Every structure is written in C-alpha cells, then in structure tokens.
Amino acid sequence: MASSLISGGEVEWITCGISFNCRNDGRTRDEYRPLEVQLGVLAQATGSARVRLGETDVIVGVKAEIGSPDPDRPDCGRLNFAVECSPVASPAFRGRGGDELSGELARALERSLYPGPSGRGGGLDLSALSIVSGKTCWVVYVDVLLLNIGGNLHDAVAAAAKAALTDARIPRVEVVPGEDPTDEPDYEVDDDPAQAQRLDTTGLPLCVTVSQIGAHCVVDLTTEEELCSSAALQVSVNSSGVVCGLTKRRQQGIDPSVLLEMIEVAQRAAAKLHAALGDTLAAQQEQLKAEG
C-alpha cells in the first residue's frame, strides 16, 4: 500500500487521522479542497478553462473545426479527447513517460462525457453539432494539459473539461448551395461571437473519486493520501444525482456493501461539487461579459 515516497509512520498518521475524520489539512472525509476556475485563459481557443484543486493544476482548451461525422452517427458531431502531461508537473513525464497516464485520463473523459450510440443519450447532445446530415459537422477537440499534480487528477480534469466546454462558443454556419445541384455546398462561418451558440453542458456529469483508506471512504485525496489508499472508485454523477458511470481503480477489490457506500458518498459529494462549479462558472461568465 505504501511506496518508497512515504514512510510507514506517515501512512499510520494519515490513516489514523482519517479514522477520526480529521485530515492533515483540516478537512473531513467527505470534503473537497477549494475549487478555483478561470475561464477564457486561451485566446485562440473556442473555449478554455484553468482549474486548480488544491495543488492540482489543469488547463483545458476546446477547439471546434468543420469535419465529417462518423458513418454510424451521420446526424451528430464528434468529440475528441487528448491529454498531455507536462514535464513541469513531474520529471517522470519527460519523453514518453506520461503516455500511460495520458491515455488513462483521455479514456476516462471519453467514458464520462461521450453520449451513447445515438449521440443524444449523454450529457452533451452531439446532434446540435451537425451541419449537413451525413456530410459535415463540428468536430470538437478537448485538449488537456496537466501543469501540476497534487492528487485527485481525474476529478480535476473532468471539472476543467466541463468548464471549458461551457466556455466554448460554436460559430454559426450558413450553408450556401452550389449553382449545380451536384456541386458541393460552400460553408460561410460567421466570426461574430454574438452569433455563436453555446453548448448545453448542464447534463454533463462530474467525476467523484471515492477512495478507501482503512475502513473509511474518502474523497479528493492529496498525493500523500493516495499512497495510503487500497482501492478507489470513480463515479460519474450528473447534476440530478444520477450515476452515469463507474470505474474501479487500484489493485485491491471492493466489498459490495462498501461499493454501495462509496456510490452514496459520491452522490452527496457530487451535489456540492456541481453547485460550487455552477456558481463559479456563472460568476466567471458574468465577469467576462462585463469586460466585453
């Protein structure tokens, strides 16, 4: 359970504190660190956000480009996820050292945010990104950059992705038919931000990682606390409290009775996290609107 980065005495100290519902930073077991969100941090992006969760620091940029829809979803747009681990976050990420973590985070984002086969059953309605059925659509690229790792990466990345998608503005497109019916149409993109449409992200879930330390369920672990955890469950929960997905992490198994407790803890924590993120995003958007 412990690694070379933490001593046995430190593991015992953290585990004992958890059992008394008092963590090293003063939080209780079900309490998140302060969530800081900044929108519009990348001027050339369609949407962007920077999220700080404790010492964890993440930037997400969203870019929309006109492309072709998937053959099995001709009436929908597409989402692409990519995660890059900056060497600034850890010397281990130099070269290809961060590839495994990048792939894990990108897959977790896709599982959490990508709709079902119809494109309409998920948190984001991809049919709103269709331009001409079967021919053209908006392809939305969600690129994540990890700047610093201070624990609970998955939750921070999911919150940053939702914030960046909320900040995104998709330009209005006018389809101009060719002179001949067989000609390919032209696409005129309106660059006026006032005419752009925002994505409806109200249904997007957030990820809450519930970890097991000793006999207790704990959310939002720091780096040191993660080294004391025997098992973890990632729970995707939308703003209505509905569980959208589960992913079990770490080596040790989870007893079914503990699993149910973890899900309940995640639902309670997600309600607070959705409220905090919603209030922050609303305040940020009002501030950006006032600044012009």
Coordinates of C-alpha atoms in Angstrom, one line a residue:
M1 CA 0.0 0.0 0.0
A2 CA 2.8 2.4 0.9
S3 CA 5.5 3.2 -1.6
S4 CA 9.1 4.5 -1.3
L5 CA 7.7 8.0 -1.4
I6 CA 6.1 7.8 2.0
S7 CA 7.2 6.2 5.3
G8 CA 5.3 3.7 7.3
G9 CA 4.9 6.2 10.1
E10 CA 3.3 8.7 7.7
V11 CA 0.9 6.1 6.4
E12 CA -0.1 5.3 10.0
W13 CA -0.5 9.0 10.8
I14 CA -2.7 9.7 7.8
T15 CA -4.8 6.6 8.3
C16 CA -5.3 7.3 12.0
G17 CA -6.4 10.9 11.2
I18 CA -8.9 9.6 8.6
S19 CA -10.4 7.3 11.2
F20 CA -11.0 10.3 13.4
N21 CA -12.5 12.2 10.4
C22 CA -9.7 14.8 10.6
R23 CA -7.2 15.0 7.7
N24 CA -3.8 16.7 7.7
D25 CA -5.2 19.9 6.1
G26 CA -8.2 20.0 8.4
R27 CA -10.8 18.6 6.1
T28 CA -13.3 15.9 6.9
R29 CA -13.5 12.7 4.9
D30 CA -16.3 14.0 2.5
E31 CA -14.9 17.5 1.9
Y32 CA -13.2 18.8 -1.2
R33 CA -10.4 21.3 -1.4
P34 CA -11.3 24.8 -2.7
L35 CA -12.1 24.6 -6.4
E36 CA -10.7 27.6 -8.4
V37 CA -11.9 28.1 -12.0
Q38 CA -10.7 30.6 -14.6
L39 CA -12.4 30.8 -18.0
G40 CA -11.1 32.1 -21.3
V41 CA -7.4 31.6 -20.5
L42 CA -6.5 30.7 -24.1
A43 CA -7.3 33.5 -26.5
Q44 CA -7.2 31.4 -29.7
A45 CA -9.3 28.5 -28.4
T46 CA -13.1 28.1 -29.0
G47 CA -13.3 27.7 -25.2
S48 CA -10.9 27.2 -22.3
A49 CA -10.6 26.9 -18.6
R50 CA -8.0 26.5 -15.9
V51 CA -8.9 24.6 -12.8
R52 CA -7.0 24.4 -9.5
L53 CA -8.0 21.8 -7.0
G54 CA -5.6 22.2 -4.1
E55 CA -2.1 21.8 -5.7
T56 CA -3.5 20.1 -8.8
D57 CA -3.4 22.5 -11.7
V58 CA -5.1 21.7 -15.1
I59 CA -5.7 23.7 -18.3
V60 CA -8.3 22.5 -20.9
G61 CA -8.6 24.1 -24.4
V62 CA -11.5 23.4 -26.7
K63 CA -11.2 23.8 -30.5
A64 CA -14.0 23.4 -33.0
E65 CA -13.3 22.6 -36.6
I66 CA -15.6 21.6 -39.5
G67 CA -15.2 17.9 -40.4
S68 CA -17.1 14.8 -41.3
P69 CA -19.4 12.9 -39.0
D70 CA -18.9 9.2 -38.1
P71 CA -20.7 6.9 -40.6
D72 CA -22.7 5.4 -37.7
R73 CA -23.8 8.8 -36.4
P74 CA -24.5 10.8 -39.6
D75 CA -26.6 13.4 -37.7
C76 CA -24.1 14.1 -35.0
G77 CA -20.9 16.0 -34.4
R78 CA -17.8 14.4 -32.9
L79 CA -15.7 14.8 -29.7
N80 CA -12.0 14.0 -29.5
F81 CA -10.1 13.9 -26.2
A82 CA -6.4 14.3 -25.7
V83 CA -4.3 14.6 -22.5
E84 CA -0.7 15.9 -22.3
C85 CA 1.4 15.5 -19.2
S86 CA 3.7 18.5 -18.9
P87 CA 7.3 17.7 -17.7
V88 CA 6.8 20.7 -15.4
A89 CA 4.3 18.6 -13.5
S90 CA 6.7 15.7 -12.9
P91 CA 10.2 14.8 -14.2
A92 CA 8.8 11.3 -14.9
F93 CA 6.8 12.8 -17.8
R94 CA 9.9 13.7 -19.8
G95 CA 9.9 11.9 -23.2
R96 CA 7.1 9.4 -23.3
G97 CA 6.9 9.0 -19.5
G98 CA 3.4 10.4 -19.3
D99 CA 1.8 8.3 -22.1
E100 CA 0.2 5.8 -19.8
L101 CA -1.4 8.4 -17.6
S102 CA -2.5 10.5 -20.6
G103 CA -4.2 7.5 -22.2
E104 CA -6.0 6.6 -18.9
L105 CA -7.3 10.2 -18.4
A106 CA -8.4 10.5 -22.0
R107 CA -10.3 7.2 -21.8
A108 CA -11.9 8.3 -18.5
L109 CA -13.1 11.6 -20.1
E110 CA -14.5 9.8 -23.1
R111 CA -16.4 7.3 -20.9
S112 CA -17.8 10.1 -18.7
L113 CA -18.7 12.7 -21.4
Y114 CA -19.3 10.8 -24.6
P115 CA -23.0 10.1 -25.4
G116 CA -24.4 6.7 -26.4
P117 CA -24.7 5.3 -29.9
S118 CA -27.4 7.8 -30.9
G119 CA -25.4 10.8 -29.9
R120 CA -28.4 12.1 -27.9
G121 CA -28.4 10.0 -24.7
G122 CA -25.4 11.5 -23.0
G123 CA -24.7 14.7 -21.1
L124 CA -23.8 16.5 -24.4
D125 CA -26.2 16.5 -27.3
L126 CA -23.9 15.9 -30.3
S127 CA -26.8 16.4 -32.7
A128 CA -26.5 20.1 -32.0
L129 CA -23.1 20.0 -33.7
S130 CA -24.4 18.6 -37.1
I131 CA -24.2 21.0 -40.1
V132 CA -25.3 18.9 -43.0
S133 CA -26.5 15.4 -42.2
G134 CA -24.1 12.7 -43.3
K135 CA -21.6 15.2 -44.8
T136 CA -20.4 17.9 -42.4
C137 CA -20.4 18.6 -38.7
W138 CA -18.4 20.3 -36.0
V139 CA -15.6 18.3 -34.6
V140 CA -14.8 19.4 -31.0
Y141 CA -11.3 18.8 -29.8
V142 CA -10.9 18.8 -26.0
D143 CA -7.2 19.0 -25.1
V144 CA -6.0 18.7 -21.5
L145 CA -2.6 19.9 -20.2
L146 CA -1.5 18.8 -16.7
L147 CA 0.5 21.6 -15.1
N148 CA 0.9 20.2 -11.6
I149 CA -0.2 17.1 -9.8
G150 CA -1.4 17.4 -6.2
G151 CA -3.8 14.5 -6.1
N152 CA -7.2 13.6 -7.4
L153 CA -6.3 14.3 -11.1
H154 CA -9.4 12.6 -12.6
D155 CA -11.9 14.8 -10.7
A156 CA -10.0 18.0 -11.6
V157 CA -9.7 17.0 -15.3
A158 CA -13.4 16.3 -15.5
A159 CA -14.3 19.6 -13.9
A160 CA -11.9 21.5 -16.2
A161 CA -13.3 19.8 -19.3
K162 CA -16.9 20.7 -18.3
A163 CA -15.8 24.3 -17.6
A164 CA -14.0 24.6 -21.0
L165 CA -17.0 23.2 -22.9
T166 CA -19.3 25.6 -21.0
D167 CA -17.0 28.5 -22.1
A168 CA -17.0 27.3 -25.8
R169 CA -18.8 29.2 -28.5
I170 CA -19.5 27.4 -31.7
P171 CA -19.7 29.8 -34.7
R172 CA -22.9 30.0 -36.7
V173 CA -22.5 28.3 -40.2
E174 CA -24.5 29.2 -43.3
V175 CA -24.7 26.5 -46.0
V176 CA -24.6 28.1 -49.5
P177 CA -25.8 25.6 -52.2
G178 CA -23.8 25.4 -55.4
E179 CA -25.1 26.6 -58.7
D180 CA -25.5 23.0 -59.8
P181 CA -27.3 20.5 -57.5
T182 CA -24.4 18.1 -57.8
D183 CA -21.9 20.7 -56.6
E184 CA -20.6 20.6 -53.1
P185 CA -22.1 23.5 -51.0
D186 CA -19.9 26.3 -49.5
Y187 CA -19.8 27.0 -45.8
E188 CA -19.8 30.5 -44.6
V189 CA -18.6 30.8 -41.0
D190 CA -19.8 33.8 -39.0
D191 CA -16.9 35.1 -36.9
D192 CA -19.2 37.3 -34.8
P193 CA -19.1 36.0 -31.2
A194 CA -22.6 37.4 -30.6
Q195 CA -24.0 35.0 -33.2
A196 CA -22.2 31.9 -31.8
Q197 CA -24.0 29.3 -29.9
R198 CA -23.0 27.8 -26.6
L199 CA -23.1 24.1 -25.9
D200 CA -25.7 22.9 -23.3
T201 CA -23.4 21.4 -20.7
T202 CA -26.0 21.2 -17.9
G203 CA -26.3 17.5 -18.3
L204 CA -22.6 16.8 -18.3
P205 CA -21.5 14.6 -15.3
L206 CA -18.6 15.3 -13.0
C207 CA -16.2 12.7 -11.7
V208 CA -16.0 12.0 -8.0
T209 CA -13.3 9.6 -6.9
V210 CA -14.1 7.9 -3.7
S211 CA -11.1 6.1 -2.1
Q212 CA -10.8 3.6 0.7
I213 CA -8.3 4.3 3.5
G214 CA -8.5 1.8 6.2
A215 CA -12.2 1.2 6.8
H216 CA -13.4 4.6 5.6
C217 CA -14.5 6.2 2.3
V218 CA -12.7 9.5 1.5
V219 CA -13.0 12.0 -1.4
D220 CA -10.5 14.3 -3.0
L221 CA -7.2 12.7 -1.9
T222 CA -3.9 14.5 -1.8
T223 CA -0.8 12.9 -3.3
E224 CA 0.2 11.6 0.1
E225 CA -3.3 10.3 0.9
E226 CA -3.4 8.4 -2.4
L227 CA -0.3 6.4 -1.3
C228 CA -2.3 5.2 1.7
S229 CA -5.4 4.2 -0.3
S230 CA -6.1 0.5 -1.0
A231 CA -8.9 0.9 -3.5
A232 CA -10.7 3.6 -5.4
L233 CA -14.0 4.0 -7.3
Q234 CA -14.5 6.7 -9.9
V235 CA -18.2 7.7 -10.0
S236 CA -19.6 9.9 -12.8
V237 CA -22.6 11.8 -11.4
N238 CA -24.8 14.4 -13.2
S239 CA -26.4 17.4 -11.7
S240 CA -29.6 15.4 -11.0
G241 CA -27.6 13.0 -8.8
V242 CA -27.9 10.2 -11.4
V243 CA -24.9 7.9 -11.6
C244 CA -23.7 7.8 -15.2
G245 CA -20.7 5.5 -14.9
L246 CA -18.4 3.6 -12.6
T247 CA -14.7 2.7 -12.9
K248 CA -12.8 0.8 -10.3
R249 CA -9.1 1.7 -9.7
R250 CA -6.2 0.4 -7.8
Q251 CA -5.4 -3.3 -7.1
Q252 CA -7.5 -4.3 -4.1
G253 CA -11.1 -5.4 -4.5
I254 CA -14.1 -3.6 -3.1
D255 CA -16.7 -5.4 -1.0
P256 CA -20.3 -5.0 -2.4
S257 CA -21.5 -3.3 0.8
V258 CA -18.6 -0.9 0.7
L259 CA -19.3 -0.3 -3.0
L260 CA -22.8 0.9 -2.2
E261 CA -21.5 3.2 0.5
M262 CA -18.9 4.6 -2.0
I263 CA -21.6 5.4 -4.5
E264 CA -23.7 7.2 -1.9
V265 CA -20.7 9.2 -0.7
A266 CA -20.0 10.2 -4.4
Q267 CA -23.6 11.3 -4.9
R268 CA -23.5 13.6 -1.9
A269 CA -20.1 15.0 -2.8
A270 CA -21.2 15.5 -6.5
A271 CA -24.2 17.6 -5.4
K272 CA -21.9 20.0 -3.6
L273 CA -19.3 19.9 -6.4
H274 CA -21.9 20.7 -9.1
A275 CA -23.3 23.6 -7.1
A276 CA -19.8 25.0 -6.5
L277 CA -18.8 24.7 -10.1
G278 CA -22.1 26.1 -11.4
D279 CA -21.8 29.2 -9.1
T280 CA -18.2 29.7 -10.1
L281 CA -18.9 29.4 -13.9
A282 CA -21.9 31.8 -13.7
A283 CA -19.8 34.4 -11.9
Q284 CA -16.9 34.0 -14.4
Q285 CA -19.2 34.3 -17.4
E286 CA -20.8 37.5 -15.9
Q287 CA -17.3 38.9 -15.3
L288 CA -16.2 38.1 -18.9
K289 CA -19.4 39.6 -20.3
A290 CA -18.8 42.8 -18.3
E291 CA -15.3 43.0 -19.6
G292 CA -16.6 42.9 -23.1

